[in-house]
Structures are given as C-alpha cells and as structure tokens.
Amino acid sequence: MRNIADHLFDIIENSVNANASEVIVTIAFSEGRFFCSISDNGIGIVSQEVLDPFVTSRKTRKVGLGLPLLKKAVEDTGGYLRIMRLNRNGGTNLEFEMDMSHIDAKPFGDLPQTFSDIFFAWPELNLKLFIKNGNLENLILDFQELRNNTNHGLKNYLNVRKYICEVIQKELRKINIE
C-alpha cells in the first residue's frame, strides 16, 4: 500500500468483512503526528495473529498483508499500532500514530476520495468520521444521515461524491492536512 488512504480503505474493508455495520473513524494531526482510530461493531479479533502476514481469514489467498504493512509503516516512523477487542460480543478498535515528518512516512494520499469510495462501496455501512482538533472532536460526516438525505441517480451520485470530498477536504485543511 502506497499511502495512508490505501491503509484506511483496507482497514474498513476488514471491518466490513467482519460483518460490521457501524464504523467510527477519528483522525487528528498535530505537531507533525498523524493519529487515527477506527472502531467497529464486527465480530472482533481473536488474537494478535492478525498482525502475522501468514494468517488471514481470506479464502482467496493464504496471506493478509494489510495490517502487517501498516504496522511496519507506522513503526518505521517511531509510531505505534494497537488493536483491541472491544468486548466479549465483538467489536474491534484499531488505532495508530505516526510521525509524518519522518523520512520513511508514507504520504496521506487522497483521503477525501477514499472516504467517498467507501461510501459507495458499502451502502449498508454506517460510518461516522470525526476530526479531532486539539481537545475538540467534531463529527464531520455521518454516512447514514447522508444516505437518508440523498436521492439516487447518476447526477446525484456525482453531487454526493463531490460533497463528501469537499466536506472532508475543508475539515482536513483545518488540521493542516493538505
């Protein structure tokens, strides 16, 4: 994976594959450090084996490189990756932090486009995106609310895609992510 946006898409795809119907994403960027937390209500992780590239729940191939590659990318910058089961009934929280000023830091990629792709890829997924700026955490996008207020059709599809990208880009600029 070439950038952070690719990793976020992969993590959310993991949530969907774990039967999550709700995902909460929180992003922060301060003093050169990027933080991301992703929580879902899926079946939950069984063990830390998810960080082993030769352990995967996929049926189509015998390796799963997404999380091990993310772990290496964040640790290469002096950051961390944590994965926790939320409770006995399931749910997972994954969080990571990385130093974006480090020479080995991956670029952000197109975060707004990635969330737009997620919106259309999984129409049943209720994702909420929060941006944390200092001590303030603001909900900037609620997929369920957006779907409830959106008509279908090609023209509206393009308008919704544009709206998602503009809203996210505006909020990312507030925390100095260009």
Short mmCIF file of C-alpha atoms in Angstrom, two decimals:
data_model
loop_
_atom_site.label_atom_id
_atom_site.label_comp_id
_atom_site.label_asym_id
_atom_site.label_seq_id
_atom_site.Cartn_x
_atom_site.Cartn_y
_atom_site.Cartn_z
CA MET A 1 0.00 0.00 0.00
CA ARG A 2 1.42 3.27 -1.11
CA ASN A 3 -0.25 5.73 1.27
CA ILE A 4 -2.34 6.16 4.40
CA ALA A 5 -5.57 6.43 2.40
CA ASP A 6 -4.94 2.92 0.99
CA HIS A 7 -4.44 1.59 4.51
CA LEU A 8 -7.68 3.21 5.75
CA PHE A 9 -9.64 1.65 2.90
CA ASP A 10 -8.11 -1.76 3.72
CA ILE A 11 -8.93 -1.47 7.44
CA ILE A 12 -12.53 -0.52 6.73
CA GLU A 13 -12.78 -3.38 4.26
CA ASN A 14 -11.59 -5.65 7.11
CA SER A 15 -14.40 -4.25 9.27
CA VAL A 16 -16.97 -4.94 6.57
CA ASN A 17 -15.61 -8.48 6.15
CA ALA A 18 -16.00 -8.91 9.93
CA ASN A 19 -19.73 -8.13 9.50
CA ALA A 20 -19.51 -4.63 10.95
CA SER A 21 -22.49 -2.42 10.25
CA GLU A 22 -21.05 0.59 12.10
CA VAL A 23 -17.57 2.09 11.92
CA ILE A 24 -16.31 5.16 13.74
CA VAL A 25 -13.17 6.85 12.41
CA THR A 26 -11.35 9.61 14.26
CA ILE A 27 -8.46 11.49 12.65
CA ALA A 28 -6.10 14.00 14.24
CA PHE A 29 -2.94 15.73 13.10
CA SER A 30 -0.84 17.83 15.44
CA GLU A 31 2.83 18.75 15.63
CA GLY A 32 3.62 16.52 12.67
CA ARG A 33 1.98 13.42 14.17
CA PHE A 34 -0.96 11.74 12.47
CA PHE A 35 -3.37 9.78 14.68
CA CYS A 36 -6.21 7.55 13.53
CA SER A 37 -8.67 5.44 15.49
CA ILE A 38 -11.10 3.04 13.81
CA SER A 39 -13.73 1.21 15.88
CA ASP A 40 -16.31 -1.21 14.56
CA ASN A 41 -19.08 -3.48 15.79
CA GLY A 42 -17.93 -6.52 13.80
CA ILE A 43 -17.19 -10.00 15.13
CA GLY A 44 -13.96 -8.81 16.75
CA ILE A 45 -10.43 -10.10 16.56
CA VAL A 46 -9.49 -13.41 18.11
CA SER A 47 -5.81 -12.71 18.73
CA GLN A 48 -2.89 -10.56 17.73
CA GLU A 49 -2.31 -13.07 14.92
CA VAL A 50 -3.95 -10.51 12.64
CA LEU A 51 -0.54 -8.85 12.52
CA ASP A 52 1.04 -12.03 11.13
CA PRO A 53 1.15 -11.79 7.31
CA PHE A 54 0.69 -15.56 7.02
CA VAL A 55 -2.55 -15.60 9.00
CA THR A 56 -5.67 -14.41 7.20
CA SER A 57 -9.39 -15.07 7.21
CA ARG A 58 -9.50 -14.64 3.44
CA LYS A 59 -10.50 -17.66 1.43
CA THR A 60 -8.96 -16.45 -1.84
CA ARG A 61 -5.33 -16.33 -0.71
CA LYS A 62 -3.19 -17.52 2.17
CA VAL A 63 -1.61 -14.20 3.15
CA GLY A 64 -3.00 -10.97 4.55
CA LEU A 65 -0.50 -8.15 4.28
CA GLY A 66 -2.63 -5.08 5.05
CA LEU A 67 -2.21 -4.85 8.81
CA PRO A 68 1.41 -6.07 8.91
CA LEU A 69 2.34 -3.46 6.29
CA LEU A 70 0.57 -0.74 8.27
CA LYS A 71 2.33 -1.84 11.47
CA LYS A 72 5.71 -1.65 9.74
CA ALA A 73 4.91 1.73 8.18
CA VAL A 74 3.95 3.35 11.49
CA GLU A 75 6.77 1.75 13.47
CA ASP A 76 9.30 2.88 10.84
CA THR A 77 8.39 6.46 11.80
CA GLY A 78 8.57 5.86 15.56
CA GLY A 79 4.82 5.42 15.80
CA TYR A 80 2.64 2.62 17.13
CA LEU A 81 -0.27 0.40 16.13
CA ARG A 82 -2.71 -1.09 18.66
CA ILE A 83 -5.56 -3.47 18.03
CA MET A 84 -8.04 -4.34 20.78
CA ARG A 85 -11.21 -6.35 21.00
CA LEU A 86 -13.89 -4.08 22.43
CA ASN A 87 -15.95 -6.64 24.38
CA ARG A 88 -16.98 -10.30 24.60
CA ASN A 89 -19.57 -9.85 21.87
CA GLY A 90 -17.08 -8.50 19.37
CA GLY A 91 -16.08 -5.17 18.02
CA THR A 92 -12.56 -4.03 17.32
CA ASN A 93 -10.65 -0.83 17.88
CA LEU A 94 -7.54 -0.18 15.84
CA GLU A 95 -5.50 2.91 16.43
CA PHE A 96 -2.21 4.11 15.11
CA GLU A 97 0.02 7.13 15.25
CA MET A 98 2.93 8.06 13.03
CA ASP A 99 5.42 10.88 12.64
CA MET A 100 4.67 12.42 9.25
CA SER A 101 7.91 14.42 9.31
CA HIS A 102 9.95 11.21 9.35
CA ILE A 103 11.72 10.42 6.10
CA ASP A 104 10.02 6.99 5.96
CA ALA A 105 6.49 8.34 6.45
CA LYS A 106 4.04 7.41 3.73
CA PRO A 107 2.09 10.25 2.14
CA PHE A 108 -1.53 10.82 3.14
CA GLY A 109 -2.89 10.02 -0.31
CA ASP A 110 -6.37 11.19 -1.29
CA LEU A 111 -8.26 10.82 1.98
CA PRO A 112 -11.44 12.60 0.78
CA GLN A 113 -11.69 10.40 -2.32
CA THR A 114 -11.07 7.29 -0.21
CA PHE A 115 -13.98 8.08 2.11
CA SER A 116 -16.15 8.82 -0.91
CA ASP A 117 -15.19 5.41 -2.34
CA ILE A 118 -16.06 3.77 0.99
CA PHE A 119 -19.47 5.49 0.97
CA PHE A 120 -20.34 3.99 -2.40
CA ALA A 121 -18.56 0.63 -1.99
CA TRP A 122 -20.58 -0.43 1.06
CA PRO A 123 -24.04 1.16 1.00
CA GLU A 124 -25.11 -0.66 4.17
CA LEU A 125 -22.17 0.60 6.22
CA ASN A 126 -22.90 3.34 8.73
CA LEU A 127 -19.58 5.18 9.03
CA LYS A 128 -19.05 8.28 11.14
CA LEU A 129 -15.96 10.39 10.54
CA PHE A 130 -14.66 12.64 13.31
CA ILE A 131 -11.83 15.16 13.08
CA LYS A 132 -10.06 15.97 16.32
CA ASN A 133 -8.51 19.40 16.58
CA GLY A 134 -6.88 19.95 19.96
CA ASN A 135 -9.45 18.93 22.56
CA LEU A 136 -12.38 19.38 20.17
CA GLU A 137 -13.72 16.37 18.31
CA ASN A 138 -16.22 17.16 15.56
CA LEU A 139 -18.43 14.81 13.62
CA ILE A 140 -17.93 15.88 10.02
CA LEU A 141 -19.60 13.06 8.11
CA ASP A 142 -22.32 10.57 9.01
CA PHE A 143 -22.94 8.13 6.16
CA GLN A 144 -26.37 7.10 7.44
CA GLU A 145 -27.57 10.69 7.68
CA LEU A 146 -26.16 11.46 4.24
CA ARG A 147 -27.91 8.43 2.72
CA ASN A 148 -31.21 9.39 4.35
CA ASN A 149 -30.98 12.84 2.76
CA THR A 150 -29.81 11.76 -0.68
CA ASN A 151 -31.78 10.93 -3.80
CA HIS A 152 -30.48 8.28 -6.16
CA GLY A 153 -29.47 8.72 -9.78
CA LEU A 154 -26.30 9.47 -11.72
CA LYS A 155 -26.45 13.26 -11.35
CA ASN A 156 -26.93 12.98 -7.62
CA TYR A 157 -24.20 10.33 -7.41
CA LEU A 158 -21.72 12.86 -8.78
CA ASN A 159 -23.02 15.59 -6.48
CA VAL A 160 -22.75 13.35 -3.41
CA ARG A 161 -19.22 12.29 -4.33
CA LYS A 162 -18.24 15.94 -4.77
CA TYR A 163 -19.95 16.93 -1.50
CA ILE A 164 -18.15 14.22 0.50
CA CYS A 165 -14.77 15.23 -0.92
CA GLU A 166 -15.35 18.95 -0.31
CA VAL A 167 -16.53 18.49 3.28
CA ILE A 168 -13.62 16.25 4.21
CA GLN A 169 -11.02 18.39 2.42
CA LYS A 170 -12.28 21.53 4.20
CA GLU A 171 -12.00 19.86 7.60
CA LEU A 172 -8.60 18.30 6.88
CA ARG A 173 -7.23 21.74 5.99
CA LYS A 174 -8.25 22.93 9.47
CA ILE A 175 -5.82 20.42 10.96
CA ASN A 176 -3.14 21.13 8.31
CA ILE A 177 -3.58 18.04 6.16
CA GLU A 178 -3.46 19.10 2.52
#
